[in-house]
Every structure is written in C-alpha cells, then in structure tokens.
Short mmCIF file of C-alpha atoms and ligand atoms in Angstrom, two decimals:
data_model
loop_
_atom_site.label_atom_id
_atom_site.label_comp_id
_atom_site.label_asym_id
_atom_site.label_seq_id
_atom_site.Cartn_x
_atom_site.Cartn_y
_atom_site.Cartn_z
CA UNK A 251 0.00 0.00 0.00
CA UNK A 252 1.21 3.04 -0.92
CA UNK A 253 0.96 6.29 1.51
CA UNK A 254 0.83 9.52 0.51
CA UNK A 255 -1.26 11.31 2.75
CA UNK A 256 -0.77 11.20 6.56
CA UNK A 257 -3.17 12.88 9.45
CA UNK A 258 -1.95 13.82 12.81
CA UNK A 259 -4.93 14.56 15.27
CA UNK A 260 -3.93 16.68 17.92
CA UNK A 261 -1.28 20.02 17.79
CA UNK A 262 0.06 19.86 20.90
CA UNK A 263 4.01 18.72 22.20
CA UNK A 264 3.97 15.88 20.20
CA UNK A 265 1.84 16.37 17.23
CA UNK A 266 3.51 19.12 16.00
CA UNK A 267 7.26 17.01 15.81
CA UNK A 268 4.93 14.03 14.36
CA UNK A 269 3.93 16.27 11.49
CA UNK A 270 7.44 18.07 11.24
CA UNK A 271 9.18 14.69 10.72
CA UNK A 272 5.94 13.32 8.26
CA UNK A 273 6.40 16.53 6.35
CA UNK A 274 10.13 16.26 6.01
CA UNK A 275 9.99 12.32 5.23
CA UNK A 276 7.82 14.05 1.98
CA UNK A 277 4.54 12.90 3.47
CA UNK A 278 1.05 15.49 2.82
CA UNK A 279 0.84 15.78 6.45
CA UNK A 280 -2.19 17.66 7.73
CA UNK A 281 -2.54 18.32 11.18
CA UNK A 282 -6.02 18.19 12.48
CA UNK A 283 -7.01 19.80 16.43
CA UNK A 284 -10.11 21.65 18.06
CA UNK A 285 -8.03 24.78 18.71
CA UNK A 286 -7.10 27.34 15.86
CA UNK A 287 -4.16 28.58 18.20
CA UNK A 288 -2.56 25.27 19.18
CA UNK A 289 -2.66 25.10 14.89
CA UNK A 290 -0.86 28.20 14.53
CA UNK A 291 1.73 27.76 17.37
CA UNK A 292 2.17 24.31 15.62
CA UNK A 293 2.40 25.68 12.74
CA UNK A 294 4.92 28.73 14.02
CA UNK A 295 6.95 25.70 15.78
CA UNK A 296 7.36 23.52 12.78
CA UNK A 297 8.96 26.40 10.62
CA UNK A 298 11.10 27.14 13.74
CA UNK A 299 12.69 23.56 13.50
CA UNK A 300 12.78 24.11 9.73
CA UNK A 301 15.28 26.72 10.14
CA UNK A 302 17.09 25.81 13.30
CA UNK A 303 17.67 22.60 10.67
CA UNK A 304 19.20 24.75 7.88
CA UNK A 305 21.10 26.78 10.11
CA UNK A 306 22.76 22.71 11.80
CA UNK A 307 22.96 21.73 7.88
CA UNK A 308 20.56 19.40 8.35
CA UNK A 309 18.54 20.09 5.70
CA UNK A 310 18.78 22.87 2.81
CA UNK A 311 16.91 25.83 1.99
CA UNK A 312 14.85 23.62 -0.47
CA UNK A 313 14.10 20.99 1.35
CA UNK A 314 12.87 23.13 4.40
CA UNK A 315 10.62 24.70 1.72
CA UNK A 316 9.35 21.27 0.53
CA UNK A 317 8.74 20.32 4.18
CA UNK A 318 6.77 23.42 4.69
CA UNK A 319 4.90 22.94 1.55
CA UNK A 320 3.83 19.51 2.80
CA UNK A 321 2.37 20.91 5.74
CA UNK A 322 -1.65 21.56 6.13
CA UNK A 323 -3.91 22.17 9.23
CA UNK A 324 -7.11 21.54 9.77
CA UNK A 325 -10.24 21.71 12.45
CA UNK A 326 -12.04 19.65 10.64
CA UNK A 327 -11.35 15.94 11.32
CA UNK A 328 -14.27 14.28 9.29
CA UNK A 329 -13.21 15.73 6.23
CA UNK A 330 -9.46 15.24 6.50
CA UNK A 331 -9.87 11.71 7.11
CA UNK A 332 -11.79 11.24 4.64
CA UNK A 333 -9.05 11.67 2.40
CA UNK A 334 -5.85 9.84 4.71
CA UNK A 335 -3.97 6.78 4.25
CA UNK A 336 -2.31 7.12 7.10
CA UNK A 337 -3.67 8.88 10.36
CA UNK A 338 -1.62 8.97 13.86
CA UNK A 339 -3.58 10.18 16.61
CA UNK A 340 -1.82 12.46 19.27
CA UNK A 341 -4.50 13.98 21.69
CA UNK A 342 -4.16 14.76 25.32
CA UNK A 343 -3.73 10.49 27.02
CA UNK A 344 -7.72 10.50 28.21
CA UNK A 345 -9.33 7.03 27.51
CA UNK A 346 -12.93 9.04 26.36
CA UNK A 347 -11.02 11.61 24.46
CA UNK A 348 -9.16 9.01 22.53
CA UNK A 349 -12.45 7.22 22.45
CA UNK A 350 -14.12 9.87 20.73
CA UNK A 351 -11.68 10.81 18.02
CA UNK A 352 -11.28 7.16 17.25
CA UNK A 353 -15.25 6.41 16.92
CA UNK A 354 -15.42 9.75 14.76
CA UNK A 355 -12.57 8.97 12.39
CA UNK A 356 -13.86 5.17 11.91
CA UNK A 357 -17.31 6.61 10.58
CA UNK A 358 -15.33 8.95 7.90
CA UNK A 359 -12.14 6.90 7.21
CA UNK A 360 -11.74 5.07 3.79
CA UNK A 361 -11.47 1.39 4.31
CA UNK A 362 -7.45 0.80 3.38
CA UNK A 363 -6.43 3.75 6.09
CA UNK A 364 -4.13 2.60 9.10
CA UNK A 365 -4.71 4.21 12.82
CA UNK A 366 -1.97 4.56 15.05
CA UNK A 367 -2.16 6.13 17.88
CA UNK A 368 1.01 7.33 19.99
CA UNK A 369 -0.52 6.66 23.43
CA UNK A 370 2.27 6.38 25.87
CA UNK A 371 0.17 3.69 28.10
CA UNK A 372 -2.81 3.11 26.48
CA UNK A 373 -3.93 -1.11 25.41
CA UNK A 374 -4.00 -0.92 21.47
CA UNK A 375 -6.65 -3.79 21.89
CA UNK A 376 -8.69 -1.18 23.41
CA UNK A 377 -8.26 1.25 21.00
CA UNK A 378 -8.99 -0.80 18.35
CA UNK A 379 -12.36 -2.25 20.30
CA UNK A 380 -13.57 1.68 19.87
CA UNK A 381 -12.95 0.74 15.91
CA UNK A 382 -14.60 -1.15 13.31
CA UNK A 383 -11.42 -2.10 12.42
CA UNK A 384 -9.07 -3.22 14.60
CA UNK A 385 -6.84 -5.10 12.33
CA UNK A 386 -5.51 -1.49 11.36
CA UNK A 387 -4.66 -0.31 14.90
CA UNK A 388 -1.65 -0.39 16.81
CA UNK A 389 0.19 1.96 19.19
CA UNK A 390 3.19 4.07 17.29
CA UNK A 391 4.75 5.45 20.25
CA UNK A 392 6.85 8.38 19.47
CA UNK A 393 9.39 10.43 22.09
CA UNK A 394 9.60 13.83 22.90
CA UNK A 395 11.65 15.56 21.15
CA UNK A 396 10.42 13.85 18.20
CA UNK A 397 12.85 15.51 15.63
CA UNK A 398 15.82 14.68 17.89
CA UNK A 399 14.36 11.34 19.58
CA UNK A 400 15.20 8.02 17.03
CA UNK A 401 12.84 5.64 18.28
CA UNK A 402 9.21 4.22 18.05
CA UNK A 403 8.03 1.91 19.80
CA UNK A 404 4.95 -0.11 17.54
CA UNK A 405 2.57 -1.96 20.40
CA UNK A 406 0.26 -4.37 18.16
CA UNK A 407 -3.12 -4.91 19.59
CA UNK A 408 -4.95 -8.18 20.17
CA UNK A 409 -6.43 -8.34 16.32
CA UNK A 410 -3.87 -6.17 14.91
CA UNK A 411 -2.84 -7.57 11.62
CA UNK A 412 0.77 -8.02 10.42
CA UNK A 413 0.47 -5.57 7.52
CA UNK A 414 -0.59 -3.14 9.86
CA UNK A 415 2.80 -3.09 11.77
CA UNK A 416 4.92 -3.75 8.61
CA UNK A 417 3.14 -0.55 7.41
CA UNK A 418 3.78 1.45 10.46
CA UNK A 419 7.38 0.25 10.53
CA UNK A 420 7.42 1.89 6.98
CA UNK A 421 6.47 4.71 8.27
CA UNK A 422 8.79 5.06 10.82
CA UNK A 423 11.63 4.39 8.84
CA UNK A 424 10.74 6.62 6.23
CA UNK A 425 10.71 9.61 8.89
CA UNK A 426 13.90 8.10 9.76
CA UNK A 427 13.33 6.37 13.41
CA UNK A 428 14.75 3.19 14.46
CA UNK A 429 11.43 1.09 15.27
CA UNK A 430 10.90 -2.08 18.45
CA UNK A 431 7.92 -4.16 18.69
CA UNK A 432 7.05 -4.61 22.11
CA UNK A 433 3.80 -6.96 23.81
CA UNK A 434 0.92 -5.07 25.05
CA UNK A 435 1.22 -4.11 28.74
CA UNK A 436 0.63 -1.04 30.58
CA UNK A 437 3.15 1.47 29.38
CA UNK A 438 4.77 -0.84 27.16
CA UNK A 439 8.58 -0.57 27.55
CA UNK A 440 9.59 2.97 28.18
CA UNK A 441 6.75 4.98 29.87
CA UNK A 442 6.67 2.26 32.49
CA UNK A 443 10.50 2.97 33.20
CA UNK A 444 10.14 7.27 32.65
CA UNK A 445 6.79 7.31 35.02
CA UNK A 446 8.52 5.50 37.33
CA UNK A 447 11.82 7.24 37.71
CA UNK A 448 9.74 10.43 37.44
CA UNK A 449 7.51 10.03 39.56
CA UNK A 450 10.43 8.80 42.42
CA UNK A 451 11.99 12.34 41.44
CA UNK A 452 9.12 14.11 42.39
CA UNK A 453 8.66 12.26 45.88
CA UNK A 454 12.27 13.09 46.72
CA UNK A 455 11.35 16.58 46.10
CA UNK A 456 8.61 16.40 48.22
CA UNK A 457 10.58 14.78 50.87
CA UNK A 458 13.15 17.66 50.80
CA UNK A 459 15.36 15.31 49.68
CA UNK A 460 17.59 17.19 47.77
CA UNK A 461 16.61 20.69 45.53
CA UNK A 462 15.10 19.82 41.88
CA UNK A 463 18.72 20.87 40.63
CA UNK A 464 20.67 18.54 42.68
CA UNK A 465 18.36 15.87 42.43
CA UNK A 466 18.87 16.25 38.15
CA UNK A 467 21.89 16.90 38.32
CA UNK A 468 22.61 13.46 40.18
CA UNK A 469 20.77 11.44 38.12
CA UNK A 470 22.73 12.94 34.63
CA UNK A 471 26.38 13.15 35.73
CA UNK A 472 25.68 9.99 38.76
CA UNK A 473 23.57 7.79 36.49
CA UNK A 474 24.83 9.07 32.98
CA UNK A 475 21.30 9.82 31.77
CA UNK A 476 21.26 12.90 29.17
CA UNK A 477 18.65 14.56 31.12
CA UNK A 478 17.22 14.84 34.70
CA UNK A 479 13.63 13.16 35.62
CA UNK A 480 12.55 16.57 36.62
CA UNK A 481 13.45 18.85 33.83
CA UNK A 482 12.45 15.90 31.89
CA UNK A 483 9.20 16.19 33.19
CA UNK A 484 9.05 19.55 32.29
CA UNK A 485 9.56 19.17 28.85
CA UNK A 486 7.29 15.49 28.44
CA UNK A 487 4.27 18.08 30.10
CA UNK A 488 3.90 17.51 34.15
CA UNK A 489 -0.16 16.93 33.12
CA UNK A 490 0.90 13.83 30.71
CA UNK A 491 2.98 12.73 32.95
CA UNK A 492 0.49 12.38 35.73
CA UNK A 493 -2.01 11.08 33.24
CA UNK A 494 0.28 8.10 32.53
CA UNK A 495 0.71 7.73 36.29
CA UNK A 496 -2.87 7.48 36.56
CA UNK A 497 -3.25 5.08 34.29
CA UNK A 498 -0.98 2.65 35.34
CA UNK A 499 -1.17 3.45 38.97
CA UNK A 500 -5.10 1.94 37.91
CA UNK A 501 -3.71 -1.14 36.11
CA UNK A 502 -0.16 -1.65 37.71
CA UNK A 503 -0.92 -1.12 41.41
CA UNK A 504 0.39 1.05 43.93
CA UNK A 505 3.49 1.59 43.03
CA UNK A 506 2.74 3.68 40.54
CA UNK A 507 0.77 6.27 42.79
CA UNK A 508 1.47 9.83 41.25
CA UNK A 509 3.55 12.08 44.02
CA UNK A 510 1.33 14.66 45.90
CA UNK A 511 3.56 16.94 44.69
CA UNK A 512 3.36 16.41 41.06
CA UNK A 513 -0.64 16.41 41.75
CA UNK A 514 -0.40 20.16 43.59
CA UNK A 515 1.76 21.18 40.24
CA UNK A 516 -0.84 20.31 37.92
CA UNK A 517 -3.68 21.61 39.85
CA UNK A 518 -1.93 24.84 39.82
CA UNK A 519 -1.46 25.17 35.96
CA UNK A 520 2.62 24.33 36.68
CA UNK A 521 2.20 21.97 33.47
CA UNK A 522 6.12 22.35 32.60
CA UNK A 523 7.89 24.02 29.72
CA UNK A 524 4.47 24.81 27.41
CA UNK A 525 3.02 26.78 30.21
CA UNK A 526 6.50 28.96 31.23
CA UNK A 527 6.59 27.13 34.64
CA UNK A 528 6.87 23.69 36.23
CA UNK A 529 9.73 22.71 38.55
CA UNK A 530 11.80 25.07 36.63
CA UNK A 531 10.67 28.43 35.57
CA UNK A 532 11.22 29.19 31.90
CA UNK A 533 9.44 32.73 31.19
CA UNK A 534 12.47 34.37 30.76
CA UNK A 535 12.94 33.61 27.02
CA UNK A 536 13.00 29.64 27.10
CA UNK A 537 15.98 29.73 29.69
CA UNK A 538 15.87 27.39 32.45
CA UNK A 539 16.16 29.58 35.83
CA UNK A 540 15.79 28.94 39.04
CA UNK A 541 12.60 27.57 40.81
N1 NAD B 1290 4.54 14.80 25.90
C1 NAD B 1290 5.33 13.77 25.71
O1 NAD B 1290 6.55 13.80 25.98
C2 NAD B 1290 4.78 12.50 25.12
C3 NAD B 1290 5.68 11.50 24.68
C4 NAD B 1290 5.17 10.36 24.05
C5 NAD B 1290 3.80 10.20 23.92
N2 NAD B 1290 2.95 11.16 24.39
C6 NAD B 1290 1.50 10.96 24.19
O2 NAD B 1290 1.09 11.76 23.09
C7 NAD B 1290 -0.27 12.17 23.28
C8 NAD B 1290 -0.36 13.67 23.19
O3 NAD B 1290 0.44 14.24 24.22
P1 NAD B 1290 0.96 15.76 24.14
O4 NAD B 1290 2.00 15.88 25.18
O5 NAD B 1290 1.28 16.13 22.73
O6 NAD B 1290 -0.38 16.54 24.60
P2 NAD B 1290 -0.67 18.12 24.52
O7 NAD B 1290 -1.60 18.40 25.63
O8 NAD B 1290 0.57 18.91 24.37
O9 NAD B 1290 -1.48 18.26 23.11
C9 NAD B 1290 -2.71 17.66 22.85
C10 NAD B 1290 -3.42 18.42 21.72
O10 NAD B 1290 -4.63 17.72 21.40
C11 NAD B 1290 -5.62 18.69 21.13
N3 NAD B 1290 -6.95 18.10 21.25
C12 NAD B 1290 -7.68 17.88 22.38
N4 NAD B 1290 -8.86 17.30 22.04
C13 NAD B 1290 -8.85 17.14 20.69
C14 NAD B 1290 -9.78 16.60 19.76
N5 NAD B 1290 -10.96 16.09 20.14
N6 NAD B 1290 -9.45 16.61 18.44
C15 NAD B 1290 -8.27 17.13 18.03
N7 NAD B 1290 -7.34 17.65 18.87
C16 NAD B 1290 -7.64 17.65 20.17
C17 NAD B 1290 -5.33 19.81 22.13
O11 NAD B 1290 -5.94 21.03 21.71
C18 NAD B 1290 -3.81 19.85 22.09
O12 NAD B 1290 -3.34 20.74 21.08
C19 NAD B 1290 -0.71 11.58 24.62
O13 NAD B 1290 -1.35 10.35 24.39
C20 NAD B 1290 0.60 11.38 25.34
O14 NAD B 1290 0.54 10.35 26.33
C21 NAD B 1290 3.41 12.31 24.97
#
C-alpha cells in the first residue's frame, strides 16, 4: 500500500514534531485539532525547526521549503480523514477523548487507512475495540523531542494484523526512526521505566530530599542519563505525565501512585515548559532559571 497522505490529530508537544518529521519524510501531512491557536503555534513551531535545521545543515533551503509545503492544518477531522492513508492520533492520554476521536474517524475513514495512535500507556486492543477495524490499529509510540528522539516503539493490539505493523514500521523508517515491537502491557517498555523514575523524582522533592537541581543533576552526571527526571518532566508536560501515572497506577498497582507533589503542580497550571513554569521556571525567554 502506498501512503501519501498522513493525518496527525492533535497540535500539541507531540503532534507538532509528528507532522514536522511526516512533512520532512515528503509525506502530505495535515494536522487536524479543536483549537485554531494550538494550529498556529504548531504551525509557528514547525517552521522554527525548519530553520534551526538549515542553520545545523541538516537540511537545505529547499528541502525546508518542501517540508513546509507539505504541511496543512485543519479543524475539521471528518473531512481530513476522509481523504488519509495514514492517520496517527496524538490527543491529550484521556481514555474518552481518545475514544471519541477514534469512533469519529472510523465513521469517515476510507477502508485501506491505518490508525496509530502514539498513546504512551494506552492497550491498542482497546483502542482498536472503539474501531470497526481493529486489524488497522496499533500503538506508534513516538518520544519527545520527536525531531531529535530516534525511536518508536509499535505496540500491536490483540487483532492487529501483520500488515498493519509492517506498514507502520514503513512509516517510521521513512521519517527516519529506528522502530521495536514490544507486547501489550501497561506502558509498554519505556513509559513504564520514565513514570517511574519520574515520579520517584518528584517524591524526593517532596521529601526535601535534595533541591530539583541537585536531584537532576545526580541522576545525569551519577547515572549518565542525558537529562534529569525533573526537567524531563518539564519538557514530556507535568499533566501527561500524571495522566500516565494514573493510568498505570489503575492497572499496575500502587506503586505507581502519582507524588502529591506532582498532583499540587498540575492543579496549579505548573504543566512544565508549554506553560513557562513547572519545577523550573522558563518565562524568561526559554531559559531554564531557578525555581
Ligand atoms: N509529551 C510527551 O513527551 C509524550 C511522549 C510520548 C507520547 N505522548 C502521548 O502523546 C499524546 C499527546 O500528548 P501531548 O503531550 O502532545 O499533549 P498536549 O496536551 O501537548 O497536546 C494535545 C493536543 O490535542 C488537542 N486536542 C484535544 N482534544 C482534541 C480533539 N478532540 N481533536 C483534536 N485535537 C484535540 C489539544 O488542543 C492539544 O493541542 C498523549 O497520548 C501522550 O501520552 C506524549
């Protein structure tokens, strides 16, 4: 099956590097959400990478161009799918939300389309129960940032066929990621391990166990990881974050109970870098400054 034209539902952190690296990979990438101002930050952001790209050589002038050309927004998600091969869904990780989209774009999709959905916890099987279709739905797990991040992680559902994931692996090589198949299971490989070590990070903050900067700082030059769990957090979003915890505090038991602490954040709008503040404050132009 050939793919040409590629949907990504939801503007937000993720969907906008989904349909940056669709766009560059030469796919007609349209980007479908219910708000016309994530669109045009999404839109602003994607030409942003296009030039911090030229500027690292990554790309040339005409190939940014060609990206850019390839990109198209939408708030209309019953008439865009009607005309996708390939649509990955990227909307805030709620089960009815997801729900919802899904049921929508199954009444409008043509029959050959393939639905993936980059839930980081999510069961494909379930997605694909909201579905007429669930031999074309799997979970295509990308990671934040996506243009810098060279993984996906394909989670097949109960009924999900074998073309299905050979398609999405397609995909995912074409926009130039590296792809593993893992088994369904709460937060499939690597959101069980993030939540986790985030979500410790957070209760040792709490517990005045150390200040967010010495408690990141630790865990990159101690543990060699290339970023802290808290500034991390920051830039995954502390809301999805605690969403995942949620989740598979529900299905994975108590050790997965989301920190007070990251609760009292998101109650209080802290959400992380897209709202200027979450353990770290970044209002002052995009630089990281104290708490
Ligand atoms: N943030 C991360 O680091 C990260 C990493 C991997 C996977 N994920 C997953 O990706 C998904 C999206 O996360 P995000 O961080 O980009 O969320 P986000 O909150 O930044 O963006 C979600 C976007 O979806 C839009 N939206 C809400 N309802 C919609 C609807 N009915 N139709 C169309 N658009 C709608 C919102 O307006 C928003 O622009 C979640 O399932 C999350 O678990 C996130």
């Amino acid at each position: 099956m050939t793919i040409e034209k590629v949907t990504v539902v939801g503007a937000g952190v993720m969907g906008r590097g989904i349909a940056y690296v669709s766009a560059l990979a030469g796919f007609q990438t349209t980007i479908v959400d219910v708000s016309e101002e994530q669109l045009q930050l999404a839109t602003k952001q994607i030409g942003q990478l296009a030039n911090k790209a030229i500027q690292r050589k990554k790309i040339d002038a005409n190939e940014a161009e060609r990206l850019l050309h390839n990109v198209h927004t939408s708030m209309n998600l019953e008439t865009t799918v009607a005309e996708t091969d390939f649509l990955i869904e990227a909307v805030p990780e709620k089960r009815d939300l997801k729900r919802h989209v899904l049921e929508t774009v199954d009444g409008y999709a043509p029959k050959h389309i393939i639905l993936a959905s980059n839930t980081s916890t999510i069961s494909p099987t379930e997605l694909g129960s909201y579905t007429k279709r669930p031999q074309q739905v799997a979970a295509m797990h990308f990671f934040n940032p996506v243009h810098r991040m060279g993984l996906v992680e394909i989670v097949k559902g109960l009924e999900t066929s074998h073309e299905t994931v050979s398609i999405i692996r397609a995909v995912a090589e074409r926009m130039g990621k590296e792809t593993v198949e893992v088994k369904e299971f709460p937060g499939f490989v690597t959101s069980r391990i993030s939540a986790m070590v985030g979500n410790e990070a957070f209760y040792m903050l709490q517990e005045g166990i150390a200040t967010a900067e010495d408690i990141d700082k630790a865990i990159r030059l101690g543990l060699n990881y290339p970023m802290g769990p808290l500034e991390l957090g920051d830039l995954v979003g502390l809301d999805t974050r605690l969403n995942n915890l949620k989740y598979l505090h529900e299905t994975l038991g108590e050790k997965f109970r989301p920190a007070p602490l990251l609760e009292q954040y998101v109650k209080a709008g802290r959400l992380g870098r897209k709202t200027g503040r979450g353990v770290y404050d970044y209002t002052n132009d995009g630089e990281l400054i104290k708490k």
